Short mmCIF file of C-alpha atoms in Angstrom, two decimals:
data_model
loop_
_atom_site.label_atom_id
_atom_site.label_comp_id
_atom_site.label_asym_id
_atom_site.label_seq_id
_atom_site.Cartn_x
_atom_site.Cartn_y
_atom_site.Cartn_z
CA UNK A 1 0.00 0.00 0.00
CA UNK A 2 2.92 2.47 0.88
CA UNK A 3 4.48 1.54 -2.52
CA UNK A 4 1.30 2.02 -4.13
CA UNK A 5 1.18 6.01 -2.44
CA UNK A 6 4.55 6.42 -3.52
CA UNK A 7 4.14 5.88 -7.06
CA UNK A 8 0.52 8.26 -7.02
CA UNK A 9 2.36 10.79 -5.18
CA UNK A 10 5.22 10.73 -8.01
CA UNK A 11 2.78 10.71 -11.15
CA UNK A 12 0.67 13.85 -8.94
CA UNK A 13 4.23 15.51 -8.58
CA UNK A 14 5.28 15.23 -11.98
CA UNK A 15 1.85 16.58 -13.39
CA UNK A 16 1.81 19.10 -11.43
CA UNK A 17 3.61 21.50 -13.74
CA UNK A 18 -0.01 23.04 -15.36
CA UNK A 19 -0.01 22.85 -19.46
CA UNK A 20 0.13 26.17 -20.88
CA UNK A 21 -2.81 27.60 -23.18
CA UNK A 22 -2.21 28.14 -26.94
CA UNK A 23 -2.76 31.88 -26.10
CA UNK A 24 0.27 32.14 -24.08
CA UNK A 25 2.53 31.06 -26.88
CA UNK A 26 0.51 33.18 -29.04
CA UNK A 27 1.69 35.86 -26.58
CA UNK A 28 5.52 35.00 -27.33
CA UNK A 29 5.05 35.54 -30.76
CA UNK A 30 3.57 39.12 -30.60
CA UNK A 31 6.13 39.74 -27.82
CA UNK A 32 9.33 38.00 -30.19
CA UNK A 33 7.74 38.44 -33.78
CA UNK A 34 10.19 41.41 -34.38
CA UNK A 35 13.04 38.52 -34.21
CA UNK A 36 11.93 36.38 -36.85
CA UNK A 37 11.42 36.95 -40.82
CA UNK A 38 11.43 36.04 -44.27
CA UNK A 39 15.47 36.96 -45.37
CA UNK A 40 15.68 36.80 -49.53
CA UNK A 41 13.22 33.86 -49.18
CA UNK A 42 14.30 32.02 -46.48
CA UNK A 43 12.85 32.01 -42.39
CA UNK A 44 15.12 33.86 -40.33
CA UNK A 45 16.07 34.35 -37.11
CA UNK A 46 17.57 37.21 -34.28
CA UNK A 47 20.70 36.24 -32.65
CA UNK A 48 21.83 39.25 -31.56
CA UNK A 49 21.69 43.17 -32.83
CA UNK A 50 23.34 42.28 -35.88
CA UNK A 51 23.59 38.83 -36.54
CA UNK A 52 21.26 36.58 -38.20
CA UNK A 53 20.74 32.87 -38.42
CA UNK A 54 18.89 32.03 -42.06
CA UNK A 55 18.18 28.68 -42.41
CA UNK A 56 18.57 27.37 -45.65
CA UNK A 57 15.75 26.08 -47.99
CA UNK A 58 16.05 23.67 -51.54
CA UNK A 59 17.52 25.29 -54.41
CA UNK A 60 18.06 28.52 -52.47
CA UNK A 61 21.42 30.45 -50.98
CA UNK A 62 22.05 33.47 -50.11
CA UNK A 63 24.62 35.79 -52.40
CA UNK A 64 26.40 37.78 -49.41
CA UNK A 65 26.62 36.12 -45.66
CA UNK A 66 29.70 35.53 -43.10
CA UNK A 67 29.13 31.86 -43.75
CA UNK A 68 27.10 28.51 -44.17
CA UNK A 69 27.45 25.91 -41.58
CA UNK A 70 26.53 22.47 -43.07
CA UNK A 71 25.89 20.52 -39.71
CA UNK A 72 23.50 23.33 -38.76
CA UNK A 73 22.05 23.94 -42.10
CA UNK A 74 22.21 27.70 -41.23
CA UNK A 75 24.02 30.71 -42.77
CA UNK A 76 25.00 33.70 -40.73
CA UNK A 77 24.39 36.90 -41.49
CA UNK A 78 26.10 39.98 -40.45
CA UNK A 79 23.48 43.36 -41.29
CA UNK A 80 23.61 46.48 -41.54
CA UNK A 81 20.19 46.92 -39.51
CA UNK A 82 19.46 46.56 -36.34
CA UNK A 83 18.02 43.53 -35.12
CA UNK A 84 15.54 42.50 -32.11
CA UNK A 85 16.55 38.93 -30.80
CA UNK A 86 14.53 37.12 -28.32
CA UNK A 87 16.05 37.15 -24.60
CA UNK A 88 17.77 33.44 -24.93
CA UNK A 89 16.94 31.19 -22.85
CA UNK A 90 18.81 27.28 -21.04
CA UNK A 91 17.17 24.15 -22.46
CA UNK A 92 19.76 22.05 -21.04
CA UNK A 93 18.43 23.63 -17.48
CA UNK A 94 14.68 22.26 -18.06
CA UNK A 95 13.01 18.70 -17.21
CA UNK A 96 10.68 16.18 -19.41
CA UNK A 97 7.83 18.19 -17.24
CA UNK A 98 8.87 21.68 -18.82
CA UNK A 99 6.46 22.81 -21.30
CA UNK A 100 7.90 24.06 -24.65
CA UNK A 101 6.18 25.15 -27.52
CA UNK A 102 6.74 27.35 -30.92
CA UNK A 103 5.61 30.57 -30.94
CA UNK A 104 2.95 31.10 -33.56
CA UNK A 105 -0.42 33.31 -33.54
CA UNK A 106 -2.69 30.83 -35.39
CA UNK A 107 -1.92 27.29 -34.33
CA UNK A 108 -0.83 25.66 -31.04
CA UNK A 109 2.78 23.75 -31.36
CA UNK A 110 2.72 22.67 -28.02
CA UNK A 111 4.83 20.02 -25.86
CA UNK A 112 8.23 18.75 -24.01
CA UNK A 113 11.67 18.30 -24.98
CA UNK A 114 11.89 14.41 -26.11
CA UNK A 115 16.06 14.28 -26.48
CA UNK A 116 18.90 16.30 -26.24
CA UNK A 117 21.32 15.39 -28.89
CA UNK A 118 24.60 13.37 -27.93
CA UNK A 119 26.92 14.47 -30.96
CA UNK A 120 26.49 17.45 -33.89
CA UNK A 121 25.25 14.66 -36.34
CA UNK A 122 22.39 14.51 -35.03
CA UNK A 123 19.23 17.20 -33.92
CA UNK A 124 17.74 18.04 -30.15
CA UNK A 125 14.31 16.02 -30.21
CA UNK A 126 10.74 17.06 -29.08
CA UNK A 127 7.72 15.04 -28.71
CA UNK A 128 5.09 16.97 -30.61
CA UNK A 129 4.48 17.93 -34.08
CA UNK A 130 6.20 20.73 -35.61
CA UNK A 131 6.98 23.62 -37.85
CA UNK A 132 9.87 26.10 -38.38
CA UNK A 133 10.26 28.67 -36.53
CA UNK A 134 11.45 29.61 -32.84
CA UNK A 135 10.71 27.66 -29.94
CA UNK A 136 9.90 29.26 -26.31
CA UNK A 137 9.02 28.34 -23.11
CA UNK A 138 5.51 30.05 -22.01
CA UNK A 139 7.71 32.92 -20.22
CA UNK A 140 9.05 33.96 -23.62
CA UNK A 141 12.77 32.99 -23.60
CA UNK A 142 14.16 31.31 -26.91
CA UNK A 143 15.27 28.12 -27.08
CA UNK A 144 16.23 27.23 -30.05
CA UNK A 145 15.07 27.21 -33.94
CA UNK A 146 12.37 24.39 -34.43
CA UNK A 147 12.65 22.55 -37.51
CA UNK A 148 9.10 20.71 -39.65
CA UNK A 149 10.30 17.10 -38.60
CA UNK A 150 9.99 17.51 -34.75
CA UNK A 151 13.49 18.59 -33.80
CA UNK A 152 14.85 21.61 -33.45
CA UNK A 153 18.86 23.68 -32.93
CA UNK A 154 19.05 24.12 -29.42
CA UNK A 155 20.81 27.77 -27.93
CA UNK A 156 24.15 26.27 -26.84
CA UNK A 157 24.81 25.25 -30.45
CA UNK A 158 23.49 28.77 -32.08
CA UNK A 159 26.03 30.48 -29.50
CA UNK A 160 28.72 28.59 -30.47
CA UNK A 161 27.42 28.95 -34.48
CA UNK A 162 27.32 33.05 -33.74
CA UNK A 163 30.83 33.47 -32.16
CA UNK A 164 32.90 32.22 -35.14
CA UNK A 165 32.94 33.97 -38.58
CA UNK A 166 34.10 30.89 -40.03
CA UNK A 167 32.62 27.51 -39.77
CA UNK A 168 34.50 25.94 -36.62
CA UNK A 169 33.52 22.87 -34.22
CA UNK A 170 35.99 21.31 -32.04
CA UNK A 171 37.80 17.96 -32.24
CA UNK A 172 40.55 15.58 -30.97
CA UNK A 173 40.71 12.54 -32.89
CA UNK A 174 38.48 10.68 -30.62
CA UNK A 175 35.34 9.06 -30.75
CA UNK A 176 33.63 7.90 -27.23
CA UNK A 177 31.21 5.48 -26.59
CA UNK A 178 28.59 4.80 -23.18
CA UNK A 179 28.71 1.41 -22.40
CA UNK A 180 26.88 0.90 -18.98
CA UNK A 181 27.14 4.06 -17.76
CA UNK A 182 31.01 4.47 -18.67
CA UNK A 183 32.27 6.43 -21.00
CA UNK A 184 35.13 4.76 -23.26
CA UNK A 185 37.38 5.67 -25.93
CA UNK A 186 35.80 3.67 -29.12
CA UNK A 187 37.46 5.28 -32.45
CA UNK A 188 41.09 6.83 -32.73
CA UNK A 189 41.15 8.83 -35.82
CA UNK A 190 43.90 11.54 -35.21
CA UNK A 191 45.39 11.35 -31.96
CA UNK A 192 48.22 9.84 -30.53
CA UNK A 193 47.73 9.79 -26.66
CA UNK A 194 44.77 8.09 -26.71
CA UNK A 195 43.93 3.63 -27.00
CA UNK A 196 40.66 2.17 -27.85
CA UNK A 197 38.92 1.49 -24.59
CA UNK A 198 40.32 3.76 -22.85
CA UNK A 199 37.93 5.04 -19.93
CA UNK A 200 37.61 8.49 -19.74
CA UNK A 201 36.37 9.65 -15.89
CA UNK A 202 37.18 13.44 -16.28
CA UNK A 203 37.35 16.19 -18.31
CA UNK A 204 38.80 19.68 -16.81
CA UNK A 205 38.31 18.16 -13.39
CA UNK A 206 34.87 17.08 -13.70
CA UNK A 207 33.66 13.72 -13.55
CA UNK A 208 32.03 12.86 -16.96
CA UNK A 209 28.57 11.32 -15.89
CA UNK A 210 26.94 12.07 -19.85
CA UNK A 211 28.21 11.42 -23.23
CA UNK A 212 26.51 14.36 -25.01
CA UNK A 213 28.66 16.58 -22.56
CA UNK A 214 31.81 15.26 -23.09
CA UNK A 215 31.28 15.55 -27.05
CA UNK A 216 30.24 19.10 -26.08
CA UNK A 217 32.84 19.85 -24.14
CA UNK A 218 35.08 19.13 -26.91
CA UNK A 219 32.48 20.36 -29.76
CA UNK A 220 32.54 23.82 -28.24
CA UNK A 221 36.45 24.79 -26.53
CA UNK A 222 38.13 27.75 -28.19
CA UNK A 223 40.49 26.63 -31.12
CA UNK A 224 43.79 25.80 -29.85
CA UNK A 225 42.68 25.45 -26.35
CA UNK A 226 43.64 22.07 -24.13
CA UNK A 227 41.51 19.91 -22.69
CA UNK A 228 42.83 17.94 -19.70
CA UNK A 229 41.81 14.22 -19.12
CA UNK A 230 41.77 11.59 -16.79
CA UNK A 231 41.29 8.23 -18.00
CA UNK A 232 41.66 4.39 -16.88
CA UNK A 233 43.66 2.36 -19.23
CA UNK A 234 44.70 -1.47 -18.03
CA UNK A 235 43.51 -0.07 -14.21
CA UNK A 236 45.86 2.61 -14.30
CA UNK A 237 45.06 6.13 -13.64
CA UNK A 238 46.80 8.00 -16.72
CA UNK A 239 46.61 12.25 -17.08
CA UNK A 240 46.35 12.85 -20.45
CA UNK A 241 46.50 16.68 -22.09
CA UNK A 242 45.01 16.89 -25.92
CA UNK A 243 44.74 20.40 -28.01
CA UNK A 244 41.61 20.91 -29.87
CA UNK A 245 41.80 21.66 -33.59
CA UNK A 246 39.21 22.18 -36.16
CA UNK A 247 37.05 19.53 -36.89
CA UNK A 248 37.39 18.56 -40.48
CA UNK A 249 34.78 19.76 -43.12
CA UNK A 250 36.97 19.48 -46.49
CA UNK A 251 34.09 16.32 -46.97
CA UNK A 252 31.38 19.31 -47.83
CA UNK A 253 33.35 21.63 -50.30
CA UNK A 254 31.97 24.57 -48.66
CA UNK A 255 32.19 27.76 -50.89
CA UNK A 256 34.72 30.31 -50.01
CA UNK A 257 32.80 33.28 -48.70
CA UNK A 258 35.21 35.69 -47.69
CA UNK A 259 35.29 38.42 -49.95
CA UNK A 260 37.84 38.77 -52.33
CA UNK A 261 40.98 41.20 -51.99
CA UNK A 262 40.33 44.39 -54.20
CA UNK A 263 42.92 44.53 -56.91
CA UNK A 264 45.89 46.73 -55.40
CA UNK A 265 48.05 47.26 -59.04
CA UNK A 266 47.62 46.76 -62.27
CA UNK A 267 50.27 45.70 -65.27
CA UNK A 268 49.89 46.27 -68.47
CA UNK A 269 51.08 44.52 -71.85
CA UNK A 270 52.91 47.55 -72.77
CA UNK A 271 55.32 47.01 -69.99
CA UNK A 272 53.53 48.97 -67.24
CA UNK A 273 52.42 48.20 -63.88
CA UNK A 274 50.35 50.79 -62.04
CA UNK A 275 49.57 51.00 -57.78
CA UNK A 276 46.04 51.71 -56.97
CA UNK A 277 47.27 55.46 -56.38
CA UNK A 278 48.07 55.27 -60.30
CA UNK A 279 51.54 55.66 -59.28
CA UNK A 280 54.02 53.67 -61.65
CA UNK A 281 55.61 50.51 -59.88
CA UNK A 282 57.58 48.96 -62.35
CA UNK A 283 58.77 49.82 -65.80
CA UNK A 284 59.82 46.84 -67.86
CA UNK A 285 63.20 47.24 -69.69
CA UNK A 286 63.17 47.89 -73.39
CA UNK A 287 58.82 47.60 -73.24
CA UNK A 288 56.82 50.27 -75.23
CA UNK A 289 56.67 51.90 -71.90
CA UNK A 290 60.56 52.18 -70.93
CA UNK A 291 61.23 53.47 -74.90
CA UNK A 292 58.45 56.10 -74.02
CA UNK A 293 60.19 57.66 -70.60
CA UNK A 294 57.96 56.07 -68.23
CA UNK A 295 59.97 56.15 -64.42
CA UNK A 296 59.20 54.56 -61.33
CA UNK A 297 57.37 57.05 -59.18
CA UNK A 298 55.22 58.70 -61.80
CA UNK A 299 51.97 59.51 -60.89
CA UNK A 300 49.39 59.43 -64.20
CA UNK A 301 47.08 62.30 -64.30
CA UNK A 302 45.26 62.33 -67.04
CA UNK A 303 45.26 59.93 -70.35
CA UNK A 304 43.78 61.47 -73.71
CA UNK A 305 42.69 64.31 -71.79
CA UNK A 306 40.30 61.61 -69.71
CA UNK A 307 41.18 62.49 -65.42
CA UNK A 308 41.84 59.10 -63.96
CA UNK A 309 39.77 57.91 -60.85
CA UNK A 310 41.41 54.46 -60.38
CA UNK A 311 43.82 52.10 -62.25
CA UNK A 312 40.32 50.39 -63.79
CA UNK A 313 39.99 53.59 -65.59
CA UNK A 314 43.17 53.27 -67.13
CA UNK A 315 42.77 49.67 -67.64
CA UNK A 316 39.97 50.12 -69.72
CA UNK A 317 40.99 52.81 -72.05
CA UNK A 318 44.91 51.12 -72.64
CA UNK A 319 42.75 47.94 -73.80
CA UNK A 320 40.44 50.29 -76.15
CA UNK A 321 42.68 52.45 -77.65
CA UNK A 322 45.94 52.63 -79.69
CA UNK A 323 48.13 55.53 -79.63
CA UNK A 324 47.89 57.43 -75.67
CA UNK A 325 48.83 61.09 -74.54
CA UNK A 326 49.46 60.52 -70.57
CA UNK A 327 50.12 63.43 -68.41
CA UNK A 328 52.11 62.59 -65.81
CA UNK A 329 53.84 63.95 -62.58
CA UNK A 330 57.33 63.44 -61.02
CA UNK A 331 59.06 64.72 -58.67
CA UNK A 332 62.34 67.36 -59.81
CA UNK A 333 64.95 64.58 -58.16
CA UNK A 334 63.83 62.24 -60.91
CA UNK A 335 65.05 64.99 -63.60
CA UNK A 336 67.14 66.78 -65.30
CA UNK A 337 64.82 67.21 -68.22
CA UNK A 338 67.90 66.90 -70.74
CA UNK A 339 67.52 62.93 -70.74
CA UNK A 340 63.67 63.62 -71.98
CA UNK A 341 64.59 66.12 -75.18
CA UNK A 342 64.27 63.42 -77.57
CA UNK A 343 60.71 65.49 -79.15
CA UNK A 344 58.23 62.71 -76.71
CA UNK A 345 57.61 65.91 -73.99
CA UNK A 346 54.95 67.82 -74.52
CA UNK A 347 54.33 70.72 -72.95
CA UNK A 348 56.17 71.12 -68.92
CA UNK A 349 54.75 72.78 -66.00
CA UNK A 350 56.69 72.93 -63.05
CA UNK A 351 54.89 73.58 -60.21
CA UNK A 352 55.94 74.83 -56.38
CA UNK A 353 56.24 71.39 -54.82
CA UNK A 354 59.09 70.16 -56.77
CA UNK A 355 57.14 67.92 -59.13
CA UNK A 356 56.48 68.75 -62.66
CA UNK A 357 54.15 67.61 -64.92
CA UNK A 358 53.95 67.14 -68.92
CA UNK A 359 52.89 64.52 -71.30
CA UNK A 360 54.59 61.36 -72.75
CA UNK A 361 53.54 60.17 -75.91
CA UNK A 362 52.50 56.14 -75.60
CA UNK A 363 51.91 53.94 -78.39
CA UNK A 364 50.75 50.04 -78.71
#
């Protein structure tokens, strides 16, 4: 009978957190609705004042974005508008009892978390059907991004996805394994200090009691960082120290999306090359352009009577055009003017600085 009022008294206990009503997840939305959007097609979230998280759809992708992270399915995007993210809240802090749901103003999405997930292969679980968008506890704190097949990408992974501009998870050539309820070493891929079996009872000084936080732990250190272990291999106590490197994502042949280096000189075929201040770099002996009097230093003013913005300028009208009158400036250390009398110098103007300018005559 005492057994029997135990196990009553549990079920009463554990129901006793009351279900929350569809209109107080309607209430997150018009509180958070500001945080999540349509971005060039594509549902969108807040992560912080400038930083979004777009998840990406079929036969879509974005054209400008900090970059794509193929475990998460999820670009980030850096804007240049302010954004209004949802206060964020801990799902690894709530029970099977904790009401969850996705915050929408039509339709109640309304439940529990099922399964938090042990490695980055795989997705945070809940037990109700679902849709894309954020998911919230009744109070209004995020939790994560809720996908349509009843998981969802749970904070502690979007904080990690937000603080790196490229894509970056942590590894150290080990895979572990729970075999009852120990935590072994069952793969070595890329690191020496470790043997298969090996069983691992800290991390950092704390006793490892759950194999999703020990992948975590080594999922989310800082690049470079070292993780200290203690392990039991042949019932010997052994201290092991590992640095954490990038985990490897060559497999994916991810785009580069760092924006290109602008163009900082330009050569051309007459025997040329040009800084982005139009001032001459090199002059090729014996090329069209040493015969003419070209000097390093020059600075080119003005080609064909044309004023030159930028080396594309001058790019463009070299590769158009045939026979060139190029003003030019250089500085009176550079003369005397005797070596230039050979009937190429147009007209000279000396001005108060010390540089002088005139024309040289430039044909293809």
């Amino acid at each position: 009978m005492r057994f029997l009022f135990c196990i009553i008294a549990f079920l009463v206990i554990g129901e006793a957190i009351e279900r929350p009503t569809f209109e107080d997840f309607a209430a997150g939305y018009e509180r958070n609705k500001a945080s999540m959007f349509n971005y060039e097609g594509m549902p969108a979230f807040a992560l912080s004042e400038n930083l979004l998280a777009v998840l990406k759809q079929p036969n879509t992708k974005l054209n400008k974005y900090v970059k794509y992270d193929p475990f998460l399915n999820l670009y980030l995007v850096r804007t240049d508008f302010s954004l209004i993210p949802a206060p964020m809240g801990d799902e690894e802090k709530l029970t099977r009892n904790d009401w969850v749901g996705i915050w929408d103003p039509d339709k109640p999405y309304i439940g529990h978390i099922k399964y938090l997930a042990q490695n980055i292969n795989e997705r945070d679980q809940l037990d109700f059907n679902t849709k894309i968008g954020l998911l919230g506890t009744p109070c209004c704190e995020m939790l994560g991004i809720a996908l349509n097949n009843g998981s969802f990408i749970g904070n502690r992974y979007l904080k990690h996805f937000m603080k790196y501009n490229d894509v970056y998870w942590g590894d150290i050539g080990v895979d572990f394994v729970e075999r009852e309820n120990k935590f072994y070493v069952n793969k070595v891929r890329k690191n020496g200090q470790f043997l298969i079996n090996d069983e691992v009872i800290s991390v950092d000084g704390v006793p490892i009691k759950d194999l999703r936080k020990l992948n975590e732990k080594i999922l989310f250190a800082d690049p470079s960082s070292t993780l200290y272990f203690e392990v039991l291999r042949d019932n010997v106590d052994l201290n092991i120290s590992t640095q954490v490197f990038a985990k490897d994502i060559s497999k994916f042949n991810l785009p580069n999306t760092k924006p290109k280096p602008k163009p900082t000189n330009f050569r051309s075929n007459l025997g040329l090359s040009v800084n982005s201040s139009l001032v001459v770099t090199k002059v090729d002996p014996k090329s069209k352009a040493d015969l003419a009097g070209f000097m390093v230093g020059d600075k080119i003013l003005r080609v064909n009577n044309i004023i030159l913005k930028d080396f594309k300028n001058l790019q463009t009208i070299l590769a158009n055009g045939n026979d060139f009158n190029i003003l030019i400036q250089r500085k009176s250390s550079k003369l005397p003017l005797h070596n230039f009398d050979n009937g190429l110098i147009g007209d000279i103007d000396a001005g108060g600085d010390g540089n002088f300018q005139f024309f040289i005559r430039l044909k293809k």
